[in-house]
Amino acid sequence: MHAQVPDGYDPRAFEPFAVTVDLAVFTLRDDRLHVLLVRRGEEPHRGRWALPGGFVLPRESADTAARRELAEETGLSAGTAAHLHLEQLRTYSEPDRDPRMRVVSVAYAALGPDLPEPRGGGDAADARWLPYGTQGALAFDHDAILADAHDRVGAKLEYTCLATAFCPPEFTLGELRRVYEAVWGVALDRPNFRRKVLSAQGFVRPAQGPPRLTGGRGKPAALYRAGGATALHPPLLRPERRETTT
Amino acid sequence: MHAQVPDGYDPRAFEPFAVTVDLAVFTLRDDRLHVLLVRRGEEPHRGRWALPGGFVLPRESADTAARRELAEETGLSAGTAAHLHLEQLRTYSEPDRDPRMRVVSVAYAALGPDLPEPRGGGDAADARWLPYGTQGALAFDHDAILADAHDRVGAKLEYTCLATAFCPPEFTLGELRRVYEAVWGVALDRPNFRRKVLSAQGFVRPAQGPPRLTGGRGKPAALYRAGGATALHPPLLRPERRETTT
DNA sequence: CCTGTTTATAGTCAGGGTGACTCTTAAGAA
DNA sequence: TTCTTAAGAGTCACCCTGACTATAAACAGG
């Protein structure tokens, strides 16, 4: 762009753009994938669910704005929100995506372990975790943003160690497997999943201490922590995709 | 964001944001990866190379703006530019990335077969293809954008059929292989590459007609066209990555 | 106390994909 | 004619994976 800026160009000659962030925040509750949504209290789309988000402030980057909104909307302590995985998805800029004004929105996907119910603190009329797939039609173009976010998360589970971001600091391989099953919506073979995860170096490392004292059914499982790796090679491909190959 | 817009909110209360697109346009020339750069004729960064780009107009989406700038800056006919592969990378929004004003830039990666030298038409003082890696320090944060674009293209070669976008409508497997070698900077085993590409359904399909009449050295090669598939399963992994695995 | 259920963990086996490698064919260049 | 270059066919062993079986260790219910 910069090469075309004429000398003395006045940015205010253009209709101003508002720049916002929209957040698709995922978590796992009861082994189901949930999304954080807010109910709109204003027109347009009053009463419909929408993704949380807000304006990028004049001295903020979009990343900073997304992190700030994440803390505000989830009602988590700033320290907790700072540790959630947050990554930029893409930018939505159709001229009429918001009927009120020209709004360019940088979308983010965020995810974390079983997060608490959002506290009502904030201007949002009503914020809630909804099981993914049950949210109906969202406001604005948020259906497309949410679908893109889900696609991205599902794809990144294949070739990165992102799944550990859905888990608490210490977790069992069963919990990790249920992350994959919830996001992909498929059942995975338990022994094969275990072999794959343990053979991928840097994905998980054993946590010292006794097997979990949990009251869950079945044999107690060993606890693991996230390893240092971010990439997963070779990838852990979804079962579905195999049809495309063969 | 929308949940937070107070009634009667005046967007002009904020310092306006300028929204631009920046393009990382790649092509192959002489089996080397080249990137399209423009030399800045204005301060700041006068005389340095920068990515082509421009403002998003008030009634345009960023995608439309990127497509328009692509045609303008490459000097290609609108029809040709319309067929180049173009995809959004991510958005760069650091508050001080442009010292003159608040500019949020949506970056795109574009690529096409051996493209012609950019014609001087346009306001850009000087636009040129430079071999990737020889461009030195670019203006603004364009070094980071270009590196991100290169990473993205390299990664997408692994698990998509993107490589055919670097090739003319009909191409040999040798040309396709040189796309991978140029982008990844590695040598690939010829027979294995051939086996892999031909066994992946939808990647390429044979073009009828005689083997190429080319004047190149060696045995004439069969011609292929891009298949209909976009995803490549299983992926064609870079040789380097294997160290991470094993 | 025994039995059935649930989950974790160990192990086996066959098939497919891949890397490494060899060989033949067909063109141009010297 | 001979050398060089690249296409294309084929081989072989290894590793990963999916499918499957078996055992261990907890809880629930009779």
mmCIF file of N, CA, C and O (backbone and C1' of nucleotides) in Angstrom, chain D residues 1-2 4-5 8 10 12 16-17 23:
data_model
loop_
_atom_site.group_PDB
_atom_site.id
_atom_site.type_symbol
_atom_site.label_atom_id
_atom_site.label_comp_id
_atom_site.label_asym_id
_atom_site.label_seq_id
_atom_site.Cartn_x
_atom_site.Cartn_y
_atom_site.Cartn_z
ATOM 1 P P DT D 1 27.061 -45.595 -35.223
ATOM 2 O "O5'" DT D 1 28.172 -45.239 -34.144
ATOM 3 C "C5'" DT D 1 29.057 -44.175 -34.537
ATOM 4 C "C4'" DT D 1 29.932 -43.787 -33.360
ATOM 5 C "C3'" DT D 1 29.564 -44.366 -32.004
ATOM 6 O "O3'" DT D 1 30.739 -44.561 -31.243
ATOM 7 C "C1'" DT D 1 29.274 -42.035 -31.952
ATOM 8 P P DT D 2 30.706 -45.399 -29.878
ATOM 9 O "O5'" DT D 2 30.765 -44.219 -28.805
ATOM 10 C "C5'" DT D 2 31.765 -43.199 -28.935
ATOM 11 C "C4'" DT D 2 31.509 -42.093 -27.924
ATOM 12 C "C3'" DT D 2 31.018 -42.570 -26.559
ATOM 13 O "O3'" DT D 2 31.739 -41.895 -25.543
ATOM 14 C "C1'" DT D 2 29.552 -40.940 -27.402
ATOM 15 P P DT D 4 29.967 -37.556 -19.596
ATOM 16 O "O5'" DT D 4 28.639 -36.679 -19.599
ATOM 17 C "C5'" DT D 4 28.571 -35.515 -20.451
ATOM 18 C "C4'" DT D 4 27.177 -34.935 -20.406
ATOM 19 C "C3'" DT D 4 26.482 -35.038 -19.048
ATOM 20 O "O3'" DT D 4 25.925 -33.783 -18.712
ATOM 21 C "C1'" DT D 4 25.088 -35.920 -20.724
ATOM 22 P P DT D 5 25.380 -33.534 -17.223
ATOM 23 O "O5'" DT D 5 23.818 -33.486 -17.446
ATOM 24 C "C5'" DT D 5 23.269 -32.689 -18.493
ATOM 25 C "C4'" DT D 5 21.835 -33.071 -18.740
ATOM 26 C "C3'" DT D 5 21.016 -33.294 -17.462
ATOM 27 O "O3'" DT D 5 19.925 -32.403 -17.431
ATOM 28 C "C1'" DT D 5 20.672 -35.061 -19.031
ATOM 29 P P DG D 8 7.671 -38.599 -18.188
ATOM 30 O "O5'" DG D 8 7.837 -40.103 -17.702
ATOM 31 C "C5'" DG D 8 8.154 -41.090 -18.669
ATOM 32 C "C4'" DG D 8 8.620 -42.344 -17.998
ATOM 33 C "C3'" DG D 8 7.703 -42.924 -16.916
ATOM 34 O "O3'" DG D 8 7.199 -44.158 -17.389
ATOM 35 C "C1'" DG D 8 9.982 -43.087 -16.340
ATOM 36 P P DG D 10 6.834 -51.265 -14.711
ATOM 37 O "O5'" DG D 10 7.851 -51.743 -13.572
ATOM 38 C "C5'" DG D 10 9.171 -52.107 -13.941
ATOM 39 C "C4'" DG D 10 10.039 -52.219 -12.715
ATOM 40 C "C3'" DG D 10 9.366 -52.870 -11.489
ATOM 41 O "O3'" DG D 10 10.015 -54.098 -11.207
ATOM 42 C "C1'" DG D 10 10.674 -50.977 -10.892
ATOM 43 P P DC D 12 12.935 -57.364 -5.208
ATOM 44 O "O5'" DC D 12 13.354 -56.687 -3.820
ATOM 45 C "C5'" DC D 12 14.526 -55.865 -3.762
ATOM 46 C "C4'" DC D 12 14.582 -55.165 -2.425
ATOM 47 C "C3'" DC D 12 13.816 -55.878 -1.309
ATOM 48 O "O3'" DC D 12 14.635 -55.961 -0.163
ATOM 49 C "C1'" DC D 12 13.145 -53.618 -1.460
ATOM 50 P P DC D 16 7.771 -44.911 12.807
ATOM 51 O "O5'" DC D 16 6.310 -44.445 12.415
ATOM 52 C "C5'" DC D 16 6.093 -43.864 11.129
ATOM 53 C "C4'" DC D 16 4.693 -44.172 10.678
ATOM 54 C "C3'" DC D 16 3.649 -44.110 11.797
ATOM 55 O "O3'" DC D 16 2.631 -43.204 11.420
ATOM 56 C "C1'" DC D 16 3.443 -46.127 10.557
ATOM 57 P P DT D 17 1.472 -42.887 12.468
ATOM 58 O "O5'" DT D 17 0.303 -43.849 12.016
ATOM 59 C "C5'" DT D 17 -0.031 -43.920 10.634
ATOM 60 C "C4'" DT D 17 -1.016 -45.033 10.402
ATOM 61 C "C3'" DT D 17 -2.116 -45.100 11.461
ATOM 62 O "O3'" DT D 17 -3.354 -44.812 10.845
ATOM 63 C "C1'" DT D 17 -1.172 -47.260 11.004
ATOM 64 P P DT D 23 -5.352 -62.936 28.669
ATOM 65 O "O5'" DT D 23 -4.846 -61.861 29.742
ATOM 66 C "C5'" DT D 23 -3.549 -61.277 29.590
ATOM 67 C "C4'" DT D 23 -3.468 -59.998 30.394
ATOM 68 C "C3'" DT D 23 -3.982 -60.104 31.824
ATOM 69 O "O3'" DT D 23 -2.976 -59.661 32.723
ATOM 70 C "C1'" DT D 23 -4.874 -58.206 30.739
#
